[in-house]
Coordinates of C-alpha atoms and ligand atoms in Angstrom, one line a residue:
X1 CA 100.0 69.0 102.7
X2 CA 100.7 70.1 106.2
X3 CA 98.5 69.8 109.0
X4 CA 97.2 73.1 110.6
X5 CA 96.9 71.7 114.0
X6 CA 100.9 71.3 113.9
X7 CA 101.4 74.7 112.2
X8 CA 102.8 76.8 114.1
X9 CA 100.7 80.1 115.6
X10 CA 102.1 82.9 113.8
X11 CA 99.5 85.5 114.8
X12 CA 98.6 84.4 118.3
X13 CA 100.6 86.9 120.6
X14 CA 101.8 84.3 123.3
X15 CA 103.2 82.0 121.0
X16 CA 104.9 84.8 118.9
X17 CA 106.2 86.2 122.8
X18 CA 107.4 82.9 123.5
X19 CA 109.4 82.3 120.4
X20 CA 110.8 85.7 120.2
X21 CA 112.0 85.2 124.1
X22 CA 113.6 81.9 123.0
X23 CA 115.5 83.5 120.4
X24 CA 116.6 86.1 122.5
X25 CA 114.6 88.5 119.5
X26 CA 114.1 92.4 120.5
X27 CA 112.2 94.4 117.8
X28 CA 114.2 96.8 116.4
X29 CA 112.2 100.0 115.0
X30 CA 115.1 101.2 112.9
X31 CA 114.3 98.2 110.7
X32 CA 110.7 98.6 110.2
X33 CA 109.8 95.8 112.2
X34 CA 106.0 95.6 113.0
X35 CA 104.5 91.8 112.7
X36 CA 101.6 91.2 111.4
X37 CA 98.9 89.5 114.0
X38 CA 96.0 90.1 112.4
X39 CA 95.0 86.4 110.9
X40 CA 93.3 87.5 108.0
X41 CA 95.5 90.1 106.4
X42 CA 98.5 87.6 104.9
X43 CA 95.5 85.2 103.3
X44 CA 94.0 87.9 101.7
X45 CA 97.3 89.2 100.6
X46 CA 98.5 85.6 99.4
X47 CA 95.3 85.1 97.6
X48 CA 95.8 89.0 95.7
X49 CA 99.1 88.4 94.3
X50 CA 98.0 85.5 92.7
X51 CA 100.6 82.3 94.1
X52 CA 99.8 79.2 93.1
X53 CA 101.6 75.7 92.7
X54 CA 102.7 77.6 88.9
X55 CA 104.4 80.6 89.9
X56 CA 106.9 82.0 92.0
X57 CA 106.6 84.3 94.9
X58 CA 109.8 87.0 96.1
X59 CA 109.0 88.2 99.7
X60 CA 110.9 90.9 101.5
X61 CA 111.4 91.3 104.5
X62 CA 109.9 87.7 106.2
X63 CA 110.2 88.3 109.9
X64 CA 108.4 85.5 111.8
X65 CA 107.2 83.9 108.6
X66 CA 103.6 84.7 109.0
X67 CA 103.2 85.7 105.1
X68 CA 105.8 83.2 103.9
X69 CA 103.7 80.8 105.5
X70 CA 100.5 81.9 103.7
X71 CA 102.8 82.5 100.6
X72 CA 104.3 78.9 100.9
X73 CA 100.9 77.1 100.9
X74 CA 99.7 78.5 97.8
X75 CA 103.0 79.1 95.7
X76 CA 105.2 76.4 93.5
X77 CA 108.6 78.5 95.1
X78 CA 108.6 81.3 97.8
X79 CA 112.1 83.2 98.2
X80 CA 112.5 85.7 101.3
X81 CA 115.1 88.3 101.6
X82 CA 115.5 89.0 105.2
X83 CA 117.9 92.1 107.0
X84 CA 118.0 90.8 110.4
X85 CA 120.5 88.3 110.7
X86 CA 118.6 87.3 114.2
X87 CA 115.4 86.5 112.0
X88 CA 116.8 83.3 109.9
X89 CA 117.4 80.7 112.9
X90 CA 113.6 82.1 114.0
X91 CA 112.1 81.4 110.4
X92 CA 114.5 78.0 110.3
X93 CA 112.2 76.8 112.9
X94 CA 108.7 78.7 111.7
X95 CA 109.0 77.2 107.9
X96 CA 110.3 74.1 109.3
X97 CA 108.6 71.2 106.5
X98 CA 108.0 74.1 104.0
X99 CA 111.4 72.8 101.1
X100 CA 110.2 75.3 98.6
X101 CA 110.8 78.0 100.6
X102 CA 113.8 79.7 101.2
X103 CA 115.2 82.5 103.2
X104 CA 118.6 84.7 101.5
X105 CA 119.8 86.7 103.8
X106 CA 120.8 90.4 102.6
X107 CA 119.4 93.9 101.8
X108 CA 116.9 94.3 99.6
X109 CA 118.2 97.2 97.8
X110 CA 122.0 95.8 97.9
X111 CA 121.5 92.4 96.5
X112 CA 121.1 91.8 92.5
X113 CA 117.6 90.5 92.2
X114 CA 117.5 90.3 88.9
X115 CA 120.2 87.3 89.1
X116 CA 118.3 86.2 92.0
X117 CA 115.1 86.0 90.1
X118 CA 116.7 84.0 87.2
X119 CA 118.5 81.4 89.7
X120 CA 115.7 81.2 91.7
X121 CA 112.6 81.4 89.6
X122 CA 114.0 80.4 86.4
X123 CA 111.0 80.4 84.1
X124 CA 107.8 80.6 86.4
X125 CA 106.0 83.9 86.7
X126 CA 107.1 85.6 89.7
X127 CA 105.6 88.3 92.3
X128 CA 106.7 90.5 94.7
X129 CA 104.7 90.3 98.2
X130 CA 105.7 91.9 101.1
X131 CA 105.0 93.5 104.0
X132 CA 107.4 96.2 103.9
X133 CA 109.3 98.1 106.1
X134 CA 108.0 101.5 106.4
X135 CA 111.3 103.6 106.4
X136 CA 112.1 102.6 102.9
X137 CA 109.1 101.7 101.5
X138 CA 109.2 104.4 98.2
X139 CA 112.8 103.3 97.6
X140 CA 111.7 99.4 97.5
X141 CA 109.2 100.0 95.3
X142 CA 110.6 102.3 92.4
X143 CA 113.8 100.3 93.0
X144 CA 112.0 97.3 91.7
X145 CA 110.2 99.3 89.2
X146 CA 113.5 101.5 87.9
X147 CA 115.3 98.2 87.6
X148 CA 112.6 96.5 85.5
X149 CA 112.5 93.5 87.7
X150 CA 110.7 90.4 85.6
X151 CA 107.7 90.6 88.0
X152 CA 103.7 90.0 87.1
X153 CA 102.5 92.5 90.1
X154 CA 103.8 93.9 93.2
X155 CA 101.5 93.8 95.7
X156 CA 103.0 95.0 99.6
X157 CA 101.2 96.4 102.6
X158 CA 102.6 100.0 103.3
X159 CA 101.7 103.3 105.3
X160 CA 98.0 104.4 104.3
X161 CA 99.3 107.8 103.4
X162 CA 102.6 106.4 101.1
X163 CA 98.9 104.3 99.6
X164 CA 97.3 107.5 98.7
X165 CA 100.1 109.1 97.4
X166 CA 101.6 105.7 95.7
X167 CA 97.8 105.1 94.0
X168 CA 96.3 108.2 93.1
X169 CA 95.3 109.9 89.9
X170 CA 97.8 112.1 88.1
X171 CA 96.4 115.3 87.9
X172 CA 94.8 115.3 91.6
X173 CA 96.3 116.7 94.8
X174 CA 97.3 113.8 96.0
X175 CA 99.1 113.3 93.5
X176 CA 103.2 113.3 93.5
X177 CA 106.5 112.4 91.9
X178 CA 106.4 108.8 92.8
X179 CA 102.7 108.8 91.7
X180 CA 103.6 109.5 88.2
X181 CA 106.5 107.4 88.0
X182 CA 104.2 104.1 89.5
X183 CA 101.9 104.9 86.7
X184 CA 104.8 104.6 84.4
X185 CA 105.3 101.4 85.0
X186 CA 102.6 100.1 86.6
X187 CA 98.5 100.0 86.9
X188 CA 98.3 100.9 90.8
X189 CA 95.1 99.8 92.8
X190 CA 94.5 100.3 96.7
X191 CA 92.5 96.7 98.2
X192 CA 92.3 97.3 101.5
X193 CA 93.1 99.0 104.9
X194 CA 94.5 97.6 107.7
X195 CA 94.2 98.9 111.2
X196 CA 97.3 99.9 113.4
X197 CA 96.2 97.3 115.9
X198 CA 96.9 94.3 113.8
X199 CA 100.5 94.7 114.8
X200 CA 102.6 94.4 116.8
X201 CA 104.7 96.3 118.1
X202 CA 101.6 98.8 116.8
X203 CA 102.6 101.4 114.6
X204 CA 101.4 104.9 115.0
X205 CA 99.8 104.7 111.4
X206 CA 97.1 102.5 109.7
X207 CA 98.5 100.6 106.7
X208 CA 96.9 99.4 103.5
X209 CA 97.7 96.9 100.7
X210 CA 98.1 98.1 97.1
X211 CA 98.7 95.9 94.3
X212 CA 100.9 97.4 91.3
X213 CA 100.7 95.4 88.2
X214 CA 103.4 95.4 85.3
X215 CA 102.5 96.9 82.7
X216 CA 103.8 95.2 79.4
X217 CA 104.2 98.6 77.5
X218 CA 104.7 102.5 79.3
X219 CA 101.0 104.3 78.7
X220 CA 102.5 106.8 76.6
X221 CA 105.6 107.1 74.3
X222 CA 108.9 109.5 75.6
X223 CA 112.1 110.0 73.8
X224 CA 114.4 109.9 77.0
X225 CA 112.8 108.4 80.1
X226 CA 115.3 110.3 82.3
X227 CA 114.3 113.8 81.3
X228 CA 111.1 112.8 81.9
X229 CA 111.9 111.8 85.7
X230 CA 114.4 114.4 85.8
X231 CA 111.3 117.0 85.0
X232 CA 108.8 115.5 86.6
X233 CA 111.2 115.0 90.2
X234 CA 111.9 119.3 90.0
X235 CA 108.1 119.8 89.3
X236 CA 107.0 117.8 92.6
X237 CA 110.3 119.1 93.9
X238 CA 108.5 122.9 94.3
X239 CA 105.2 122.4 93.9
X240 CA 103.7 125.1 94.8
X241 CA 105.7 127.1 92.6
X242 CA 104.6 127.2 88.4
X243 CA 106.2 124.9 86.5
X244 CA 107.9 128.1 84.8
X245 CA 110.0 128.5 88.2
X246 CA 110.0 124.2 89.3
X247 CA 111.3 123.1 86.3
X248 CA 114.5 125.2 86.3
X249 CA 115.6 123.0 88.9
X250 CA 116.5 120.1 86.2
X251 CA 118.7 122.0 84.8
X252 CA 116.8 123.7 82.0
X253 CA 117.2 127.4 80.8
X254 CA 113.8 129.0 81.1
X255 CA 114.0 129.7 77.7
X256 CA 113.9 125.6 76.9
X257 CA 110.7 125.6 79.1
X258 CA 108.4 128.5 77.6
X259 CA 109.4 126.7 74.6
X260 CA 108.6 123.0 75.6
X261 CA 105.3 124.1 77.8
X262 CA 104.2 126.1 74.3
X263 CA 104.8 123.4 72.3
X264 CA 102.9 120.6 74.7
X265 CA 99.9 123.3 75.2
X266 CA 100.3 123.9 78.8
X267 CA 100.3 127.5 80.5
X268 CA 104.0 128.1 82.3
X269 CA 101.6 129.1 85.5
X270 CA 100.5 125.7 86.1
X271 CA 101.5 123.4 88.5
X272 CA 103.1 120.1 89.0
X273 CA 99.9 118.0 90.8
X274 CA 97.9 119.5 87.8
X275 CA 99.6 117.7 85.0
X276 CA 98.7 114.2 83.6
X277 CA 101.4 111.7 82.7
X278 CA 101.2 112.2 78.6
X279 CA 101.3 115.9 79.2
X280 CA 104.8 115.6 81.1
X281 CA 105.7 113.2 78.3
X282 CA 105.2 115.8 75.9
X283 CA 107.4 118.4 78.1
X284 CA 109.9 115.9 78.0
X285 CA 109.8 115.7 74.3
X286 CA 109.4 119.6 73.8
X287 CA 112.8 119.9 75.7
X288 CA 114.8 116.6 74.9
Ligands
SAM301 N1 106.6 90.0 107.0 C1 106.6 90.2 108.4 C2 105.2 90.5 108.9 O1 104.3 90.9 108.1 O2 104.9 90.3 110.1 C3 107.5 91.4 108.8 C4 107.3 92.7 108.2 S1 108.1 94.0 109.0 C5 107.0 95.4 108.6 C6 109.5 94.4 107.8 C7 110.6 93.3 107.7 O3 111.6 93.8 106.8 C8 111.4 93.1 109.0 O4 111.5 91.7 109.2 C9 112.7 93.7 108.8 O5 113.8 93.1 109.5 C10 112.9 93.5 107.3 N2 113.8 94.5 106.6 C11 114.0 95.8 106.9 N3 114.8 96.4 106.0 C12 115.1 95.4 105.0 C13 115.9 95.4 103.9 N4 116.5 96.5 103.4 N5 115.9 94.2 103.1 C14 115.3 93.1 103.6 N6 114.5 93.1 104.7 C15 114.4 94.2 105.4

């Protein structure tokens, strides 16, 4: 076990200016890059997504290290996929002691993490937790979903406002595309907000963590999953139009849609936000 007095201080400010200067390390806001320095935000995320000396933890985007750090205590395997090719002599030195950890270098969405996963992970249960970078944070996450990555939960700190959108209930105003298609594949909770000031550089936004966990089954049945996301993308697409006028934009003859909405019970004047995830199942059907 590794002794916290010679850890190093990954959310004290003058040690993290002090390495960063060493390294010669700039931020770079086209990559996202806010650290976290709040000391009790990467526990409390370790603790949610549920690492221990059993499973398997896949971080993106590691930066300093701060969460690997917290991930590596708890966690039998922690793999990082890092951007910034500055970052790996950085985290060399931060997870210094910490074998079980390791840092790939690469893109996120470029590299194949399924054979990552199987290499890495072999047969443990594995989780995504991250901290993610804020310009690409809806493609990470229904990347990982679409791709059916062999994960127990995903649970990443994002933009309070992609949370609310990411977790809320079909059917509500909040409510949007990528909504639907979390609940798809996922049971999406919100755990808790985090303020702006526990970064740094500090964002202009407060953040929050949101935990997504696998669901084994979808919640409701659908012929062809891709008229389903095809449907429900032109829906959210115009959604202030009804869905008589929205859904024309996947391709379907208006004709096909009176049809389909008739059959699933819902009026052609409602709207996208209004619908529930088995009633846009049963559009799909009417029209696939
Ligand atoms: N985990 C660290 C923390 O909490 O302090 C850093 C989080 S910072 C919000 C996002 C990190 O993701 C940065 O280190 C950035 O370089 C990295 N990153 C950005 N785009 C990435 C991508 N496509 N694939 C992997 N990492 C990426």
């Amino acid at each position: 076990m590794e002794n916290n007095k010679t850890a190093p201080r990954l959310t004290d400010v003058g040690y993290i200016r002090e390495l960063l200067t060493r390294h010669g390390f700039q931020f770079s806001k086209k990559l996202g890059q806010n650290f976290l320095i709040n000391p009790s935000v990467c526990p409390r995320m370790a603790e949610a997504c549920g690492a221990d000396a059993d499973s398997g933890v896949l971080e993106i985007g590691p930066g300093i290290g701060v969460l690997t750090r917290e991930l590596g205590l708890r966690a039998g395997r922690v793999v990082a996929i890092e951007l910034d090719d500055r970052l790996p002599p950085v985290l060399a030195e931060t997870l210094a002691g910490m074998d079980h950890v390791s840092v790939v270098q690469g893109d996120c969405m470029k590299l194949n993490l399924h054979a990552l996963l199987a290499e890495q992970f072999g047969d443990r249960p594995v989780a995504v937790c991250a901290n993610l970078p804020y310009y690409i944070t809806s493609p990470i996450i229904m990347n990982l979903l679409e791709s059916r990555l062999p994960v127990e939960n995903i649970t990443v700190m994002v933009q309070k406002e992609a949370a609310q959108r990411l977790c809320a209930v079909p059917g509500t105003r909040q409510a949007g595309a990528v909504t639907l298609a979390v609940q798809y594949y996922a049971e999406a909770e919100t755990l808790f907000t985090v303020s702006r000031g526990s970064f740094m550089p500090a964002p202009n936004v407060d953040s929050a963590v949101i935990r997504l966990t696998i669901r084994k089954q979808p919640p409701c049945e659908v012929k062809d999953e891709k008229v389903l996301f095809r449907l429900i993308r032109a829906g959210f697409g115009q959604r202030r139009k009804t869905l008589l006028n929205s859904l024309a934009a996947a391709g379907f003859t208006k004709a096909q849609i009176t049809a389909a909405l008739d059959a699933a019970g819902i009026a052609p004047a409602a709207r996208a936000e209004e619908l529930t995830l088995p009633q846009w199942a049963a559009i799909a059907d009417g029209i696939a």
